[in-house]
Amino acid sequence: MSNVPIIILKEGTEEVREREARKQNITAMAAIAETVRSTLGPKGMSKMLVDSMGDVTITNDGAEILKNLDIENIAANMMVNVAKSIDEDIGDGTTSAVIFSAALLNNALELIEQDIHPKPIIHGYKIAADKALEVIKEIAEKISRDDNEILKNAAKTAMNSKDIAPLKNFFSDLALKAVKHIAEEDGNTFAKVSNVKIVKAPGKSLKDTELINGVYTQKEKVNMMMPDIIKDAKIAVIRRKLDVKKTEFDAQVRISSPSEIQKFLDQEEKILLDYLKIFKDLGVNMIVNSSDISDKFGAYLAKEGIAGIKNVGESDYKSILKAVGAKLVDDLTSLSEDDLGFAETIHFEKLGDDEYTLFSGCKNPKSVSILLKGGLDKILSTAEVSLNDVLSVIAKIIDTKTVVAGGGAIYIELAKRIRAYANEISGKEQLAVNAFALALEEIPKTLIRNAGLEEIEKLTELRASHKTADDKWVGIDTITNTIGDNFKKGIVEPAELINHIIKSGSELANLILRVDRIISAKGSKPAGL
């Protein structure tokens, strides 16, 4: 046989193999981590993001920064997706997840450059992650949904690195009340966080923000003559066009005399008056319609002192149903007293440039609103993102009922126990398990660095402080720059957050380490560049 090479790929296809392929992928992912690294912790820095339209956003929220980055690199996008999944599943911790993933990959790259094959590294990372999850389950503090002090502390911890941190006492109390309103015993409070509606109202200051025992919807009343305020509201939530029905097919009506015209108009009016009678007989004084209400019928309603809003979107009318306790009705003839909802007050008002309808004083509402006030729209937008994170963290803890100490305490304790576990393992996997422990320390190390403290000195002090099982919650408080028991200080976060960071970070690292070749089609950008 001749030694002529066999070409199986099209001309122009680029190929990167083995060590170089891994290095390119890991370098790209490390670049993402460096972008958000300085934002971690109470003393983290902010980033200024300028979009293609020239709009400027200043934020230190990791999820918000990653969402706004225009990334073409495939490997880097995978890391961004991991961060997004944590934000969706927990509501916080995206920056920590990115830093941990990048540290695992950088440590793996060092081992690969020492001629250690990726297979034992992948296996070592897997058993280390399993051990870490086992340790978290063992040492996490169990709480009940009524441990309000711990829930507030978790909210404050989540806010420490946010722009609303100066008002963390105020917002932690408000957020806890909001989540308690929507929480049920089914252990699925996190899925109901969307039932807390945040409405931005420019003007005044953030500390004037208030929790409304009801719901806001961005809708104005159908007719200007309708009342601005309705007391003791009986509310019908319907999905029916309140107008004269048009025929589905083209039709002609032959009229031969003026009296027949009047009969035709009278018949149309009778249809509308029949609708009106249904509402009047039940004492309804507020109509929420997901469909249309004609101007003519709106005038009839206004004359009777009945208010109404129309074309209400699905998410809005579902929030209203939960708040007022009504049932959605399609057929008006079946509307009964049992289908109606109730609110002490319905108020039509203008917030900023928009018209809103406020349902307040609802009995046992499963949907509430936070009226977020602030001087500038940029401040309101940043506060809204932060408040959503805080609501999610509280809801996740209520569901899982487990917390750990923040300020790097959990990562130092895990690193200590993983190192001890590594001594029980032989072979090259031991090196990978130790590399995993080192990656865990990258998060407290970053907290220390961002606080402007001496990195080696403080990290050594932290390690030395974890002598016994009683020292498991010793961490760094970067607000006071002291090392101590962070659980007693009230620096806590969901145990589920740490679980998610470890699982997703190790899985992503192992996925990238399995890649030994990058094949890029002609004209495409190589994945690792």
Short mmCIF file of C-alpha atoms in Angstrom, two decimals:
data_model
loop_
_atom_site.label_atom_id
_atom_site.label_comp_id
_atom_site.label_asym_id
_atom_site.label_seq_id
_atom_site.Cartn_x
_atom_site.Cartn_y
_atom_site.Cartn_z
CA MET A 1 0.00 0.00 0.00
CA SER A 2 1.13 3.55 -0.72
CA ASN A 3 1.60 6.13 2.01
CA VAL A 4 -0.78 8.63 0.39
CA PRO A 5 -2.92 10.25 3.14
CA ILE A 6 -6.69 9.74 2.94
CA ILE A 7 -8.58 13.02 3.19
CA ILE A 8 -12.09 12.66 4.65
CA LEU A 9 -12.83 16.30 5.51
CA LYS A 10 -13.68 19.05 3.04
CA GLU A 11 -10.98 21.47 1.98
CA GLY A 12 -10.77 24.41 4.36
CA THR A 13 -11.95 22.45 7.41
CA GLU A 14 -9.83 23.29 10.46
CA GLU A 15 -8.90 20.73 13.06
CA VAL A 16 -7.36 21.16 16.51
CA ARG A 17 -6.37 18.05 18.43
CA GLU A 18 -5.66 16.72 21.91
CA ARG A 19 -3.92 19.07 24.34
CA GLU A 20 -4.27 22.17 22.16
CA ALA A 21 -8.03 21.59 21.78
CA ARG A 22 -8.51 21.36 25.54
CA LYS A 23 -6.30 24.38 26.13
CA GLN A 24 -8.31 26.52 23.70
CA ASN A 25 -11.63 25.56 25.31
CA ILE A 26 -10.36 26.08 28.87
CA THR A 27 -8.77 29.44 27.99
CA ALA A 28 -12.09 30.68 26.54
CA MET A 29 -14.01 29.62 29.65
CA ALA A 30 -11.41 31.16 31.96
CA ALA A 31 -11.90 34.46 30.11
CA ILE A 32 -15.61 34.40 31.00
CA ALA A 33 -14.74 33.81 34.67
CA GLU A 34 -12.32 36.75 34.66
CA THR A 35 -15.09 39.00 33.30
CA VAL A 36 -17.29 38.48 36.37
CA ARG A 37 -14.70 37.54 39.04
CA SER A 38 -14.31 41.07 40.42
CA THR A 39 -18.08 41.38 41.03
CA LEU A 40 -18.20 38.67 43.73
CA GLY A 41 -18.99 39.61 47.30
CA PRO A 42 -20.11 42.71 49.22
CA LYS A 43 -17.09 44.67 48.00
CA GLY A 44 -17.23 43.47 44.41
CA MET A 45 -16.97 45.94 41.54
CA SER A 46 -19.59 46.75 38.89
CA LYS A 47 -19.43 46.49 35.11
CA MET A 48 -20.63 49.06 32.60
CA LEU A 49 -22.40 47.36 29.70
CA VAL A 50 -23.11 49.29 26.50
CA ASP A 51 -25.42 47.61 23.97
CA SER A 52 -25.56 48.10 20.19
CA MET A 53 -28.07 50.95 20.63
CA GLY A 54 -25.78 52.79 23.02
CA ASP A 55 -27.89 52.07 26.13
CA VAL A 56 -25.76 51.82 29.26
CA THR A 57 -26.31 49.36 32.12
CA ILE A 58 -24.17 49.44 35.27
CA THR A 59 -24.48 46.27 37.34
CA ASN A 60 -22.55 43.80 39.49
CA ASP A 61 -25.11 41.01 39.04
CA GLY A 62 -23.31 38.06 37.44
CA ALA A 63 -26.42 36.73 35.68
CA GLU A 64 -27.22 40.16 34.24
CA ILE A 65 -23.65 40.63 32.97
CA LEU A 66 -23.49 37.20 31.32
CA LYS A 67 -26.93 37.69 29.76
CA ASN A 68 -25.74 40.88 28.07
CA LEU A 69 -22.44 39.51 26.76
CA ASP A 70 -22.42 38.86 23.01
CA ILE A 71 -20.46 35.59 22.97
CA GLU A 72 -19.67 33.61 19.82
CA ASN A 73 -17.40 31.03 21.42
CA ILE A 74 -19.20 27.68 21.84
CA ALA A 75 -17.27 26.51 24.92
CA ALA A 76 -17.72 29.87 26.65
CA ASN A 77 -21.44 29.77 25.85
CA MET A 78 -21.69 26.45 27.67
CA MET A 79 -20.37 28.12 30.82
CA VAL A 80 -22.87 30.98 30.41
CA ASN A 81 -25.68 28.40 30.09
CA VAL A 82 -24.60 26.75 33.36
CA ALA A 83 -24.76 30.14 35.07
CA LYS A 84 -28.21 30.79 33.61
CA SER A 85 -29.50 27.42 34.84
CA ILE A 86 -28.38 28.25 38.39
CA ASP A 87 -30.06 31.66 38.16
CA GLU A 88 -33.29 29.99 36.99
CA ASP A 89 -33.18 27.17 39.57
CA ILE A 90 -31.96 29.14 42.61
CA GLY A 91 -32.04 32.85 41.76
CA ASP A 92 -28.48 33.62 42.89
CA GLY A 93 -24.91 32.26 42.80
CA THR A 94 -24.10 32.61 39.09
CA THR A 95 -20.74 34.29 39.68
CA SER A 96 -19.64 31.60 42.16
CA ALA A 97 -20.62 28.87 39.69
CA VAL A 98 -18.56 30.41 36.88
CA ILE A 99 -15.50 30.92 39.13
CA PHE A 100 -15.67 27.32 40.42
CA SER A 101 -16.05 25.83 36.92
CA ALA A 102 -13.09 27.83 35.61
CA ALA A 103 -10.94 26.82 38.60
CA LEU A 104 -11.69 23.12 38.02
CA LEU A 105 -10.68 23.43 34.37
CA ASN A 106 -7.51 25.42 35.08
CA ASN A 107 -6.43 22.86 37.70
CA ALA A 108 -7.18 20.03 35.25
CA LEU A 109 -5.09 21.75 32.57
CA GLU A 110 -2.10 21.85 34.95
CA LEU A 111 -2.44 18.09 35.53
CA ILE A 112 -2.74 17.43 31.78
CA GLU A 113 0.46 19.42 31.20
CA GLN A 114 2.13 17.03 33.68
CA ASP A 115 1.20 14.21 31.25
CA ILE A 116 -1.75 12.93 33.28
CA HIS A 117 -4.48 11.56 31.02
CA PRO A 118 -7.92 13.26 31.28
CA LYS A 119 -9.67 9.98 32.22
CA PRO A 120 -8.38 9.75 35.83
CA ILE A 121 -8.99 13.51 36.22
CA ILE A 122 -12.61 13.11 35.11
CA HIS A 123 -13.11 10.16 37.45
CA GLY A 124 -11.40 12.00 40.32
CA TYR A 125 -13.64 15.05 39.84
CA LYS A 126 -16.73 12.84 39.82
CA ILE A 127 -15.96 11.04 43.08
CA ALA A 128 -14.91 14.34 44.70
CA ALA A 129 -18.21 15.97 43.66
CA ASP A 130 -20.18 13.01 45.04
CA LYS A 131 -18.28 13.26 48.32
CA ALA A 132 -18.87 17.04 48.51
CA LEU A 133 -22.63 16.58 48.03
CA GLU A 134 -22.61 13.92 50.74
CA VAL A 135 -20.81 16.29 53.15
CA ILE A 136 -23.26 19.14 52.44
CA LYS A 137 -26.19 16.86 53.23
CA GLU A 138 -24.49 15.88 56.49
CA ILE A 139 -23.53 19.34 57.80
CA ALA A 140 -26.26 21.65 56.42
CA GLU A 141 -28.43 23.28 59.09
CA LYS A 142 -32.06 22.16 59.07
CA ILE A 143 -34.64 24.90 59.56
CA SER A 144 -38.42 25.27 59.38
CA ARG A 145 -40.43 27.65 57.21
CA ASP A 146 -41.19 29.63 60.38
CA ASP A 147 -37.53 30.44 61.14
CA ASN A 148 -38.07 34.04 60.06
CA GLU A 149 -34.77 35.30 61.45
CA ILE A 150 -32.72 32.85 59.36
CA LEU A 151 -34.84 33.54 56.27
CA LYS A 152 -34.26 37.28 56.72
CA ASN A 153 -30.53 36.68 57.20
CA ALA A 154 -30.42 34.69 53.95
CA ALA A 155 -32.17 37.59 52.19
CA LYS A 156 -29.64 40.07 53.63
CA THR A 157 -26.74 37.85 52.56
CA ALA A 158 -28.11 37.74 49.01
CA MET A 159 -28.37 41.55 49.07
CA ASN A 160 -24.89 42.21 50.49
CA SER A 161 -23.39 42.39 47.01
CA LYS A 162 -26.35 44.25 45.44
CA ASP A 163 -26.94 47.96 44.97
CA ILE A 164 -29.88 47.78 47.41
CA ALA A 165 -27.57 46.56 50.23
CA PRO A 166 -27.87 49.85 52.22
CA LEU A 167 -31.60 49.05 52.62
CA LYS A 168 -31.18 45.31 53.21
CA ASN A 169 -33.04 45.33 56.55
CA PHE A 170 -36.04 47.01 54.95
CA PHE A 171 -36.10 44.86 51.81
CA SER A 172 -35.45 41.55 53.63
CA ASP A 173 -38.53 42.14 55.79
CA LEU A 174 -40.64 43.16 52.79
CA ALA A 175 -39.45 40.21 50.63
CA LEU A 176 -40.13 37.69 53.42
CA LYS A 177 -43.68 38.98 53.88
CA ALA A 178 -44.27 38.76 50.12
CA VAL A 179 -43.03 35.15 49.88
CA LYS A 180 -45.00 34.11 52.98
CA HIS A 181 -48.17 35.38 51.26
CA ILE A 182 -47.71 33.02 48.30
CA ALA A 183 -46.12 30.08 50.17
CA GLU A 184 -48.10 26.88 50.57
CA GLU A 185 -47.38 23.53 52.22
CA ASP A 186 -46.79 21.76 48.89
CA GLY A 187 -43.03 22.50 48.93
CA ASN A 188 -43.20 24.32 45.62
CA THR A 189 -42.94 27.95 46.71
CA PHE A 190 -40.06 28.66 44.30
CA ALA A 191 -42.31 27.97 41.30
CA LYS A 192 -44.78 30.54 42.63
CA VAL A 193 -42.31 33.45 42.94
CA SER A 194 -43.82 34.90 39.75
CA ASN A 195 -47.00 35.46 41.81
CA VAL A 196 -45.13 38.32 43.49
CA LYS A 197 -45.50 41.06 40.91
CA ILE A 198 -42.96 43.89 41.01
CA VAL A 199 -44.33 47.17 39.67
CA LYS A 200 -41.85 50.00 39.10
CA ALA A 201 -43.04 53.49 40.05
CA PRO A 202 -40.59 56.33 39.27
CA GLY A 203 -40.46 59.01 41.94
CA LYS A 204 -39.66 59.17 45.65
CA SER A 205 -36.96 56.80 46.99
CA LEU A 206 -36.41 53.05 47.33
CA LYS A 207 -37.32 53.12 51.03
CA ASP A 208 -40.85 54.22 50.05
CA THR A 209 -41.36 50.83 48.36
CA GLU A 210 -44.45 49.05 49.71
CA LEU A 211 -46.03 45.61 49.70
CA ILE A 212 -49.57 45.62 48.35
CA ASN A 213 -51.95 42.97 49.67
CA GLY A 214 -53.30 42.45 46.17
CA VAL A 215 -52.17 42.91 42.61
CA TYR A 216 -51.38 45.63 40.08
CA THR A 217 -52.11 45.26 36.38
CA GLN A 218 -51.07 47.74 33.70
CA LYS A 219 -54.56 48.47 32.37
CA GLU A 220 -56.78 51.53 32.27
CA LYS A 221 -60.55 51.52 32.68
CA VAL A 222 -62.62 51.04 29.52
CA ASN A 223 -64.59 54.29 29.88
CA MET A 224 -63.43 57.55 31.46
CA MET A 225 -66.81 57.97 33.19
CA MET A 226 -66.29 54.79 35.21
CA PRO A 227 -65.50 55.37 38.91
CA ASP A 228 -61.83 55.88 39.87
CA ILE A 229 -62.22 54.00 43.16
CA ILE A 230 -64.47 51.03 43.91
CA LYS A 231 -65.08 49.98 47.50
CA ASP A 232 -66.12 46.42 48.49
CA ALA A 233 -65.60 45.22 44.95
CA LYS A 234 -67.43 42.17 43.59
CA ILE A 235 -65.31 41.08 40.64
CA ALA A 236 -66.22 38.98 37.61
CA VAL A 237 -63.24 37.61 35.66
CA ILE A 238 -64.47 36.55 32.22
CA ARG A 239 -63.23 35.45 28.82
CA ARG A 240 -66.05 36.67 26.59
CA LYS A 241 -66.29 39.51 24.06
CA LEU A 242 -68.83 42.03 25.37
CA ASP A 243 -70.15 43.29 22.07
CA VAL A 244 -72.76 42.33 19.50
CA LYS A 245 -71.65 39.09 17.87
CA LYS A 246 -70.65 39.33 14.25
CA THR A 247 -71.58 36.46 11.93
CA GLU A 248 -68.79 34.10 10.93
CA PHE A 249 -69.81 34.30 7.26
CA ASP A 250 -70.71 37.19 4.97
CA ALA A 251 -74.41 37.91 5.27
CA GLN A 252 -76.96 40.44 4.05
CA VAL A 253 -79.88 41.85 6.02
CA ARG A 254 -82.65 43.12 3.73
CA ILE A 255 -84.55 46.01 5.28
CA SER A 256 -87.52 47.51 3.45
CA SER A 257 -88.76 50.13 5.93
CA PRO A 258 -87.44 52.51 8.65
CA SER A 259 -89.29 50.52 11.33
CA GLU A 260 -87.27 47.41 10.46
CA ILE A 261 -84.04 49.38 10.92
CA GLN A 262 -85.19 50.33 14.40
CA LYS A 263 -86.10 46.70 15.19
CA PHE A 264 -82.61 45.62 14.11
CA LEU A 265 -80.95 48.25 16.33
CA ASP A 266 -83.25 47.37 19.23
CA GLN A 267 -82.26 43.72 18.92
CA GLU A 268 -78.55 44.61 19.08
CA GLU A 269 -79.19 46.77 22.13
CA LYS A 270 -81.17 43.96 23.80
CA ILE A 271 -78.15 41.65 23.53
CA LEU A 272 -75.98 44.20 25.35
CA LEU A 273 -78.67 44.93 27.96
CA ASP A 274 -79.01 41.19 28.65
CA TYR A 275 -75.27 41.08 29.36
CA LEU A 276 -75.64 44.10 31.65
CA LYS A 277 -78.54 42.50 33.54
CA ILE A 278 -76.45 39.43 34.38
CA PHE A 279 -73.82 41.62 36.07
CA LYS A 280 -76.36 43.87 37.82
CA ASP A 281 -78.37 40.95 39.23
CA LEU A 282 -75.22 39.54 40.86
CA GLY A 283 -74.13 42.94 42.20
CA VAL A 284 -70.92 42.92 40.14
CA ASN A 285 -69.19 46.31 40.19
CA MET A 286 -65.90 45.34 38.47
CA ILE A 287 -65.34 43.32 35.28
CA VAL A 288 -61.95 41.89 34.25
CA ASN A 289 -62.14 40.66 30.66
CA SER A 290 -59.41 38.85 28.75
CA SER A 291 -61.34 39.73 25.59
CA ASP A 292 -62.76 43.00 24.24
CA ILE A 293 -65.41 45.33 25.67
CA SER A 294 -67.05 47.59 23.09
CA ASP A 295 -67.21 51.35 23.62
CA LYS A 296 -71.01 51.16 23.64
CA PHE A 297 -71.11 48.49 26.35
CA GLY A 298 -68.42 50.40 28.27
CA ALA A 299 -70.77 53.41 28.31
CA TYR A 300 -73.61 51.21 29.65
CA LEU A 301 -71.34 49.94 32.43
CA ALA A 302 -70.20 53.46 33.35
CA LYS A 303 -73.83 54.61 33.58
CA GLU A 304 -74.51 51.85 36.14
CA GLY A 305 -71.36 52.65 38.15
CA ILE A 306 -69.62 49.43 37.05
CA ALA A 307 -65.93 49.58 36.09
CA GLY A 308 -64.10 47.30 33.69
CA ILE A 309 -60.75 46.55 32.07
CA LYS A 310 -60.35 44.68 28.79
CA ASN A 311 -57.83 42.60 26.80
CA VAL A 312 -56.09 41.50 30.01
CA GLY A 313 -53.15 39.18 29.27
CA GLU A 314 -53.02 35.60 30.55
CA SER A 315 -50.35 36.17 33.22
CA ASP A 316 -52.20 39.24 34.52
CA TYR A 317 -55.64 37.65 34.76
CA LYS A 318 -54.15 34.57 36.44
CA SER A 319 -52.56 36.86 39.06
CA ILE A 320 -55.90 38.61 39.55
CA LEU A 321 -57.72 35.27 39.93
CA LYS A 322 -55.26 34.21 42.65
CA ALA A 323 -55.44 37.56 44.42
CA VAL A 324 -59.22 38.05 44.50
CA GLY A 325 -60.28 34.39 44.67
CA ALA A 326 -62.42 34.46 41.53
CA LYS A 327 -63.01 31.78 38.87
CA LEU A 328 -62.55 32.36 35.16
CA VAL A 329 -65.89 32.18 33.30
CA ASP A 330 -66.43 31.78 29.54
CA ASP A 331 -70.23 31.49 29.42
CA LEU A 332 -71.96 34.50 31.00
CA THR A 333 -75.23 32.62 31.45
CA SER A 334 -73.47 30.30 33.92
CA LEU A 335 -71.92 33.16 35.96
CA SER A 336 -72.86 32.77 39.63
CA GLU A 337 -72.03 34.23 43.04
CA ASP A 338 -69.48 31.44 43.60
CA ASP A 339 -67.49 32.59 40.56
CA LEU A 340 -66.99 36.14 41.84
CA GLY A 341 -63.89 37.50 43.54
CA PHE A 342 -63.64 40.17 46.21
CA ALA A 343 -61.36 43.09 47.08
CA GLU A 344 -61.75 45.86 49.64
CA THR A 345 -60.68 48.49 47.12
CA ILE A 346 -60.01 48.80 43.40
CA HIS A 347 -58.14 51.92 42.45
CA PHE A 348 -57.33 53.22 38.95
CA GLU A 349 -54.17 55.31 39.08
CA LYS A 350 -51.26 56.60 37.02
CA LEU A 351 -47.71 55.53 37.90
CA GLY A 352 -45.11 57.39 35.88
CA ASP A 353 -46.41 57.42 32.32
CA ASP A 354 -48.55 54.28 32.62
CA GLU A 355 -52.11 53.62 33.78
CA TYR A 356 -52.59 50.86 36.38
CA THR A 357 -55.45 49.08 38.10
CA LEU A 358 -54.80 48.13 41.74
CA PHE A 359 -56.75 45.36 43.48
CA SER A 360 -56.06 45.70 47.22
CA GLY A 361 -57.38 44.35 50.50
CA CYS A 362 -57.87 40.86 49.09
CA LYS A 363 -58.67 37.97 51.46
CA ASN A 364 -55.90 35.33 51.66
CA PRO A 365 -54.31 36.45 48.38
CA LYS A 366 -52.05 33.98 46.58
CA SER A 367 -50.73 36.82 44.47
CA VAL A 368 -49.28 40.08 45.82
CA SER A 369 -47.48 43.12 44.42
CA ILE A 370 -44.41 45.08 45.42
CA LEU A 371 -44.68 48.73 44.42
CA LEU A 372 -41.00 49.50 43.83
CA LYS A 373 -40.29 53.22 44.04
CA GLY A 374 -37.12 55.05 43.08
CA GLY A 375 -35.78 58.27 41.62
CA LEU A 376 -34.35 56.97 38.34
CA ASP A 377 -35.44 54.26 35.93
CA LYS A 378 -31.92 52.73 35.98
CA ILE A 379 -32.06 52.45 39.78
CA LEU A 380 -35.49 50.81 39.58
CA SER A 381 -34.34 48.28 36.96
CA THR A 382 -31.29 47.27 39.03
CA ALA A 383 -33.39 47.06 42.21
CA GLU A 384 -35.97 44.90 40.41
CA VAL A 385 -33.31 42.34 39.38
CA SER A 386 -31.88 42.29 42.92
CA LEU A 387 -35.29 41.92 44.54
CA ASN A 388 -36.19 39.03 42.23
CA ASP A 389 -33.00 37.25 43.35
CA VAL A 390 -33.86 37.80 47.02
CA LEU A 391 -37.43 36.49 46.59
CA SER A 392 -36.07 33.39 44.84
CA VAL A 393 -33.51 32.69 47.59
CA ILE A 394 -36.15 32.92 50.35
CA ALA A 395 -38.54 30.68 48.40
CA LYS A 396 -35.83 28.07 47.74
CA ILE A 397 -34.95 27.87 51.45
CA ILE A 398 -38.63 27.55 52.43
CA ASP A 399 -38.88 24.61 50.00
CA THR A 400 -35.61 22.82 50.90
CA LYS A 401 -35.44 23.82 54.60
CA THR A 402 -31.61 23.68 54.64
CA VAL A 403 -28.99 26.44 54.84
CA VAL A 404 -25.22 26.76 55.15
CA ALA A 405 -22.96 29.61 56.24
CA GLY A 406 -21.80 32.03 53.56
CA GLY A 407 -18.63 34.08 53.31
CA GLY A 408 -16.67 31.11 51.95
CA ALA A 409 -17.18 29.03 55.13
CA ILE A 410 -18.85 26.09 53.38
CA TYR A 411 -16.16 25.98 50.66
CA ILE A 412 -13.27 25.94 53.17
CA GLU A 413 -14.96 23.15 55.17
CA LEU A 414 -15.63 21.14 52.01
CA ALA A 415 -12.04 21.61 50.81
CA LYS A 416 -10.73 20.36 54.18
CA ARG A 417 -12.89 17.24 54.08
CA ILE A 418 -12.19 16.53 50.40
CA ARG A 419 -8.43 16.67 51.10
CA ALA A 420 -8.87 14.17 53.93
CA TYR A 421 -10.89 11.99 51.55
CA ALA A 422 -8.10 12.21 48.94
CA ASN A 423 -5.73 10.47 51.37
CA GLU A 424 -7.99 7.40 51.19
CA ILE A 425 -7.61 7.21 47.40
CA SER A 426 -4.65 5.84 45.49
CA GLY A 427 -3.45 6.48 41.97
CA LYS A 428 -3.76 9.54 39.77
CA GLU A 429 -7.35 10.12 40.91
CA GLN A 430 -5.88 11.38 44.21
CA LEU A 431 -4.30 14.30 42.35
CA ALA A 432 -7.65 15.14 40.74
CA VAL A 433 -9.48 15.02 44.09
CA ASN A 434 -6.90 17.42 45.57
CA ALA A 435 -7.32 19.67 42.51
CA PHE A 436 -11.08 19.67 43.19
CA ALA A 437 -10.46 20.78 46.80
CA LEU A 438 -8.19 23.57 45.55
CA ALA A 439 -10.92 24.75 43.14
CA LEU A 440 -13.40 24.99 46.03
CA GLU A 441 -11.08 27.47 47.75
CA GLU A 442 -11.12 29.74 44.71
CA ILE A 443 -14.43 31.29 45.84
CA PRO A 444 -13.29 32.42 49.35
CA LYS A 445 -9.97 33.46 47.78
CA THR A 446 -11.85 35.71 45.33
CA LEU A 447 -13.96 37.18 48.17
CA ILE A 448 -10.76 38.06 50.04
CA ARG A 449 -9.11 39.56 46.94
CA ASN A 450 -12.16 41.67 46.06
CA ALA A 451 -12.25 43.04 49.62
CA GLY A 452 -8.68 44.29 49.17
CA LEU A 453 -7.29 41.98 51.87
CA GLU A 454 -4.04 40.00 51.89
CA GLU A 455 -5.02 36.84 50.00
CA ILE A 456 -2.45 34.30 51.25
CA GLU A 457 -2.58 35.52 54.85
CA LYS A 458 -6.38 35.40 55.16
CA LEU A 459 -6.76 32.10 53.30
CA THR A 460 -4.15 30.48 55.55
CA GLU A 461 -5.96 31.87 58.60
CA LEU A 462 -9.26 30.49 57.32
CA ARG A 463 -7.79 27.02 56.77
CA ALA A 464 -6.24 27.05 60.24
CA SER A 465 -9.58 28.07 61.81
CA HIS A 466 -11.31 24.89 60.59
CA LYS A 467 -9.82 22.61 63.26
CA THR A 468 -12.86 20.65 64.46
CA ALA A 469 -16.42 19.91 63.33
CA ASP A 470 -17.58 22.83 65.51
CA ASP A 471 -15.56 25.24 63.34
CA LYS A 472 -17.39 24.29 60.13
CA TRP A 473 -19.05 27.71 59.72
CA VAL A 474 -15.94 29.86 60.18
CA GLY A 475 -15.67 32.18 57.18
CA ILE A 476 -14.64 35.66 56.08
CA ASP A 477 -16.95 38.62 56.73
CA THR A 478 -15.75 41.07 54.09
CA ILE A 479 -17.98 43.87 55.43
CA THR A 480 -16.06 43.99 58.73
CA ASN A 481 -12.93 42.24 57.33
CA THR A 482 -13.00 39.70 60.17
CA ILE A 483 -12.90 35.91 60.37
CA GLY A 484 -15.45 34.19 62.60
CA ASP A 485 -18.55 32.00 62.81
CA ASN A 486 -20.60 33.33 59.92
CA PHE A 487 -23.70 31.33 60.84
CA LYS A 488 -23.87 33.15 64.18
CA LYS A 489 -23.29 36.43 62.32
CA GLY A 490 -26.31 35.71 60.12
CA ILE A 491 -24.37 35.21 56.87
CA VAL A 492 -26.28 32.27 55.39
CA GLU A 493 -27.30 30.95 51.97
CA PRO A 494 -29.34 28.02 50.61
CA ALA A 495 -27.62 24.63 50.84
CA GLU A 496 -29.27 23.83 47.51
CA LEU A 497 -27.24 26.63 45.90
CA ILE A 498 -23.94 24.97 46.87
CA ASN A 499 -25.27 21.60 45.65
CA HIS A 500 -26.12 23.13 42.30
CA ILE A 501 -22.75 24.90 41.94
CA ILE A 502 -20.83 21.68 42.65
CA LYS A 503 -22.98 19.46 40.41
CA SER A 504 -23.13 21.79 37.41
CA GLY A 505 -19.50 22.95 37.76
CA SER A 506 -18.05 19.43 37.89
CA GLU A 507 -20.31 18.15 35.09
CA LEU A 508 -19.28 21.02 32.81
CA ALA A 509 -15.57 20.50 33.59
CA ASN A 510 -15.84 16.78 32.85
CA LEU A 511 -17.69 17.46 29.61
CA ILE A 512 -14.96 19.83 28.37
CA LEU A 513 -12.17 17.46 29.45
CA ARG A 514 -13.68 14.70 27.30
CA VAL A 515 -13.25 16.83 24.16
CA ASP A 516 -10.02 15.85 22.40
CA ARG A 517 -10.64 17.39 19.00
CA ILE A 518 -12.23 20.55 17.60
CA ILE A 519 -13.36 20.24 13.97
CA SER A 520 -14.51 23.54 12.47
CA ALA A 521 -16.24 23.78 9.10
CA LYS A 522 -14.85 26.15 6.49
CA GLY A 523 -15.78 29.74 7.29
CA SER A 524 -16.74 29.08 10.91
CA LYS A 525 -14.83 30.32 13.93
CA PRO A 526 -13.04 27.53 15.82
CA ALA A 527 -14.93 26.73 19.03
CA GLY A 528 -12.01 27.42 21.30
CA LEU A 529 -11.09 30.83 19.90
#
